[in-house]
């Protein structure tokens, strides 16, 4: 497996500068959250760092890499190929960087959509991606306060804002996002 220095170098060379900085920021936020929620800090650090490693690839590249990796391209991802950057990120993390930890790979794979049965690590990366200090959007302060109060409520809030945003743009919602939101609502609020 690549050293953190080598991964950072890869990100520096393959991402726009703002995205590179965001990646380091998600890494640091994920570590703090993992410490607070007693999750594995090393896994959180690694998943946070690499989560967007495929984000600046073109739609064509994402589709072709995902297809080569055996991923089924449903209609939703065909209409919005950028959704594939999590899944392609996991492929790069495994095949290029030599990361073989399935929990880390899943957290990278599902950080864009979420999924049914999200692990604590999945939730941490999904939320850290939202609340890292460089992010600015309406409601971010409320989310940052909530992060260390209730992980699941923060996740539901994040799902809701993502899904509302997708609806406003008139786009299709990935089934994993709906299943992820249903899962966390039904699991945490019963
Ligand atoms: Fe992302
Ligand atoms: Fe991100």
GROMACS .gro file of C-alpha atoms and ligand atoms in nm:
model
  192
    1UNK     CA    1   0.000   0.000   0.000
    2UNK     CA    2   0.117   0.351  -0.078
    3UNK     CA    3   0.242   0.573   0.203
    4UNK     CA    4   0.035   0.876   0.296
    5UNK     CA    5   0.303   1.097   0.137
    6UNK     CA    6   0.269   0.913  -0.193
    7UNK     CA    7  -0.111   0.938  -0.183
    8UNK     CA    8  -0.090   1.311  -0.109
    9UNK     CA    9   0.146   1.349  -0.405
   10UNK     CA   10  -0.097   1.162  -0.631
   11UNK     CA   11  -0.381   1.389  -0.519
   12UNK     CA   12  -0.169   1.700  -0.572
   13UNK     CA   13  -0.102   1.586  -0.929
   14UNK     CA   14  -0.453   1.465  -1.013
   15UNK     CA   15  -0.689   1.712  -0.851
   16UNK     CA   16  -0.758   2.081  -0.891
   17UNK     CA   17  -0.596   2.274  -0.609
   18UNK     CA   18  -0.920   2.350  -0.423
   19UNK     CA   19  -1.017   1.984  -0.435
   20UNK     CA   20  -0.672   1.884  -0.311
   21UNK     CA   21  -0.713   2.113  -0.012
   22UNK     CA   22  -1.064   1.982   0.046
   23UNK     CA   23  -0.924   1.626   0.055
   24UNK     CA   24  -0.676   1.713   0.330
   25UNK     CA   25  -0.952   1.891   0.518
   26UNK     CA   26  -1.188   1.591   0.495
   27UNK     CA   27  -0.902   1.371   0.618
   28UNK     CA   28  -0.855   1.589   0.928
   29UNK     CA   29  -1.227   1.626   0.997
   30UNK     CA   30  -1.282   1.250   0.958
   31UNK     CA   31  -1.005   1.177   1.211
   32UNK     CA   32  -1.167   1.407   1.468
   33UNK     CA   33  -1.506   1.252   1.412
   34UNK     CA   34  -1.363   0.899   1.436
   35UNK     CA   35  -1.197   0.986   1.765
   36UNK     CA   36  -1.523   1.126   1.902
   37UNK     CA   37  -1.734   0.832   1.784
   38UNK     CA   38  -1.470   0.571   1.874
   39UNK     CA   39  -1.427   0.453   1.517
   40UNK     CA   40  -1.093   0.352   1.364
   41UNK     CA   41  -0.899   0.676   1.321
   42UNK     CA   42  -0.648   0.532   1.073
   43UNK     CA   43  -0.924   0.407   0.844
   44UNK     CA   44  -1.105   0.740   0.870
   45UNK     CA   45  -0.784   0.925   0.788
   46UNK     CA   46  -0.717   0.711   0.480
   47UNK     CA   47  -1.076   0.711   0.350
   48UNK     CA   48  -1.109   1.087   0.406
   49UNK     CA   49  -0.786   1.153   0.223
   50UNK     CA   50  -0.862   0.947  -0.087
   51UNK     CA   51  -1.243   0.988  -0.110
   52UNK     CA   52  -1.233   1.233  -0.404
   53UNK     CA   53  -0.926   1.093  -0.583
   54UNK     CA   54  -1.133   1.035  -0.901
   55UNK     CA   55  -1.341   1.351  -0.884
   56UNK     CA   56  -1.159   1.549  -1.153
   57UNK     CA   57  -1.175   1.275  -1.416
   58UNK     CA   58  -1.399   1.339  -1.716
   59UNK     CA   59  -1.742   1.180  -1.737
   60UNK     CA   60  -1.618   0.956  -2.019
   61UNK     CA   61  -1.323   0.837  -1.813
   62UNK     CA   62  -1.542   0.773  -1.510
   63UNK     CA   63  -1.786   0.567  -1.715
   64UNK     CA   64  -1.513   0.369  -1.881
   65UNK     CA   65  -1.319   0.300  -1.559
   66UNK     CA   66  -1.637   0.202  -1.374
   67UNK     CA   67  -1.743  -0.031  -1.655
   68UNK     CA   68  -1.396  -0.187  -1.666
   69UNK     CA   69  -1.414  -0.235  -1.291
   70UNK     CA   70  -1.729  -0.441  -1.338
   71UNK     CA   71  -1.968  -0.177  -1.206
   72UNK     CA   72  -2.320  -0.181  -1.351
   73UNK     CA   73  -2.396   0.157  -1.508
   74UNK     CA   74  -2.762   0.217  -1.433
   75UNK     CA   75  -2.968   0.494  -1.597
   76UNK     CA   76  -2.914   0.733  -1.308
   77UNK     CA   77  -2.534   0.724  -1.331
   78UNK     CA   78  -2.550   0.742  -1.710
   79UNK     CA   79  -2.747   1.065  -1.674
   80UNK     CA   80  -2.501   1.201  -1.414
   81UNK     CA   81  -2.163   1.022  -1.455
   82UNK     CA   82  -2.000   1.237  -1.184
   83UNK     CA   83  -2.189   1.018  -0.937
   84UNK     CA   84  -1.936   0.750  -1.030
   85UNK     CA   85  -1.640   0.930  -0.872
   86UNK     CA   86  -1.689   0.739  -0.545
   87UNK     CA   87  -1.695   0.401  -0.712
   88UNK     CA   88  -1.405   0.485  -0.945
   89UNK     CA   89  -1.221   0.637  -0.648
   90UNK     CA   90  -1.247   0.300  -0.472
   91UNK     CA   91  -1.112   0.127  -0.784
   92UNK     CA   92  -0.812   0.364  -0.797
   93UNK     CA   93  -0.759   0.330  -0.421
   94UNK     CA   94  -0.745  -0.047  -0.459
   95UNK     CA   95  -0.573  -0.097  -0.794
   96UNK     CA   96  -0.337   0.201  -0.803
   97UNK     CA   97  -0.273   0.281  -0.436
   98UNK     CA   98  -0.289  -0.077  -0.311
   99UNK     CA   99  -0.550  -0.011  -0.041
  100UNK     CA  100  -0.718  -0.343   0.038
  101UNK     CA  101  -0.922  -0.258   0.346
  102UNK     CA  102  -1.285  -0.320   0.244
  103UNK     CA  103  -1.424  -0.080   0.504
  104UNK     CA  104  -1.208   0.201   0.370
  105UNK     CA  105  -1.296   0.112   0.010
  106UNK     CA  106  -1.669   0.106   0.092
  107UNK     CA  107  -1.652   0.445   0.264
  108UNK     CA  108  -1.489   0.587  -0.051
  109UNK     CA  109  -1.727   0.401  -0.283
  110UNK     CA  110  -2.045   0.524  -0.112
  111UNK     CA  111  -1.942   0.873  -0.001
  112UNK     CA  112  -2.142   1.039  -0.281
  113UNK     CA  113  -2.465   0.842  -0.260
  114UNK     CA  114  -2.472   0.675   0.080
  115UNK     CA  115  -2.619   0.326   0.095
  116UNK     CA  116  -2.845   0.096   0.290
  117UNK     CA  117  -2.661  -0.037   0.596
  118UNK     CA  118  -2.403   0.243   0.610
  119UNK     CA  119  -2.122   0.170   0.857
  120UNK     CA  120  -2.005   0.428   1.110
  121UNK     CA  121  -1.704   0.487   0.886
  122UNK     CA  122  -1.932   0.543   0.582
  123UNK     CA  123  -2.132   0.796   0.785
  124UNK     CA  124  -1.820   0.976   0.905
  125UNK     CA  125  -1.682   1.019   0.554
  126UNK     CA  126  -2.019   1.122   0.410
  127UNK     CA  127  -2.057   1.389   0.679
  128UNK     CA  128  -1.692   1.501   0.696
  129UNK     CA  129  -1.719   1.569   0.323
  130UNK     CA  130  -1.998   1.816   0.404
  131UNK     CA  131  -1.876   1.987   0.716
  132UNK     CA  132  -1.499   2.015   0.669
  133UNK     CA  133  -1.396   2.374   0.752
  134UNK     CA  134  -1.343   2.487   0.391
  135UNK     CA  135  -1.706   2.418   0.297
  136UNK     CA  136  -1.943   2.711   0.280
  137UNK     CA  137  -2.315   2.662   0.216
  138UNK     CA  138  -2.641   2.766   0.383
  139UNK     CA  139  -2.698   2.555   0.691
  140UNK     CA  140  -2.336   2.445   0.733
  141UNK     CA  141  -2.307   2.599   1.081
  142UNK     CA  142  -2.610   2.408   1.202
  143UNK     CA  143  -2.459   2.089   1.063
  144UNK     CA  144  -2.121   2.152   1.225
  145UNK     CA  145  -2.289   2.192   1.563
  146UNK     CA  146  -2.490   1.876   1.513
  147UNK     CA  147  -2.192   1.659   1.415
  148UNK     CA  148  -2.079   1.605   1.773
  149UNK     CA  149  -2.430   1.576   1.911
  150UNK     CA  150  -2.595   1.314   1.692
  151UNK     CA  151  -2.426   1.145   1.397
  152UNK     CA  152  -2.744   0.998   1.249
  153UNK     CA  153  -2.944   1.321   1.271
  154UNK     CA  154  -2.655   1.498   1.098
  155UNK     CA  155  -2.656   1.231   0.830
  156UNK     CA  156  -3.031   1.268   0.774
  157UNK     CA  157  -2.987   1.644   0.744
  158UNK     CA  158  -2.710   1.590   0.489
  159UNK     CA  159  -2.920   1.343   0.288
  160UNK     CA  160  -3.211   1.586   0.295
  161UNK     CA  161  -3.009   1.879   0.168
  162UNK     CA  162  -2.846   1.669  -0.105
  163UNK     CA  163  -3.176   1.522  -0.220
  164UNK     CA  164  -3.350   1.863  -0.213
  165UNK     CA  165  -3.067   2.007  -0.420
  166UNK     CA  166  -3.095   1.725  -0.675
  167UNK     CA  167  -3.472   1.778  -0.695
  168UNK     CA  168  -3.424   2.153  -0.745
  169UNK     CA  169  -3.191   2.077  -1.034
  170UNK     CA  170  -3.452   1.843  -1.179
  171UNK     CA  171  -3.219   1.544  -1.175
  172UNK     CA  172  -3.274   1.177  -1.096
  173UNK     CA  173  -3.198   1.054  -0.744
  174UNK     CA  174  -2.965   0.757  -0.712
  175UNK     CA  175  -3.143   0.458  -0.552
  176UNK     CA  176  -2.857   0.420  -0.300
  177UNK     CA  177  -2.932   0.770  -0.166
  178UNK     CA  178  -3.297   0.686  -0.111
  179UNK     CA  179  -3.207   0.354   0.048
  180UNK     CA  180  -2.940   0.517   0.263
  181UNK     CA  181  -3.179   0.785   0.387
  182UNK     CA  182  -3.456   0.534   0.453
  183UNK     CA  183  -3.211   0.311   0.636
  184UNK     CA  184  -3.080   0.578   0.871
  185UNK     CA  185  -3.429   0.714   0.941
  186UNK     CA  186  -3.578   0.371   1.009
  187UNK     CA  187  -3.277   0.249   1.211
  188UNK     CA  188  -3.206   0.555   1.422
  189UNK     CA  189  -3.556   0.687   1.487
  190UNK     CA  190  -3.738   0.373   1.582
  191LIG    FE1  191  -1.691   1.336  -0.360
  192LIG    FE1  192  -1.542   1.552  -0.128
   0.00000   0.00000   0.00000
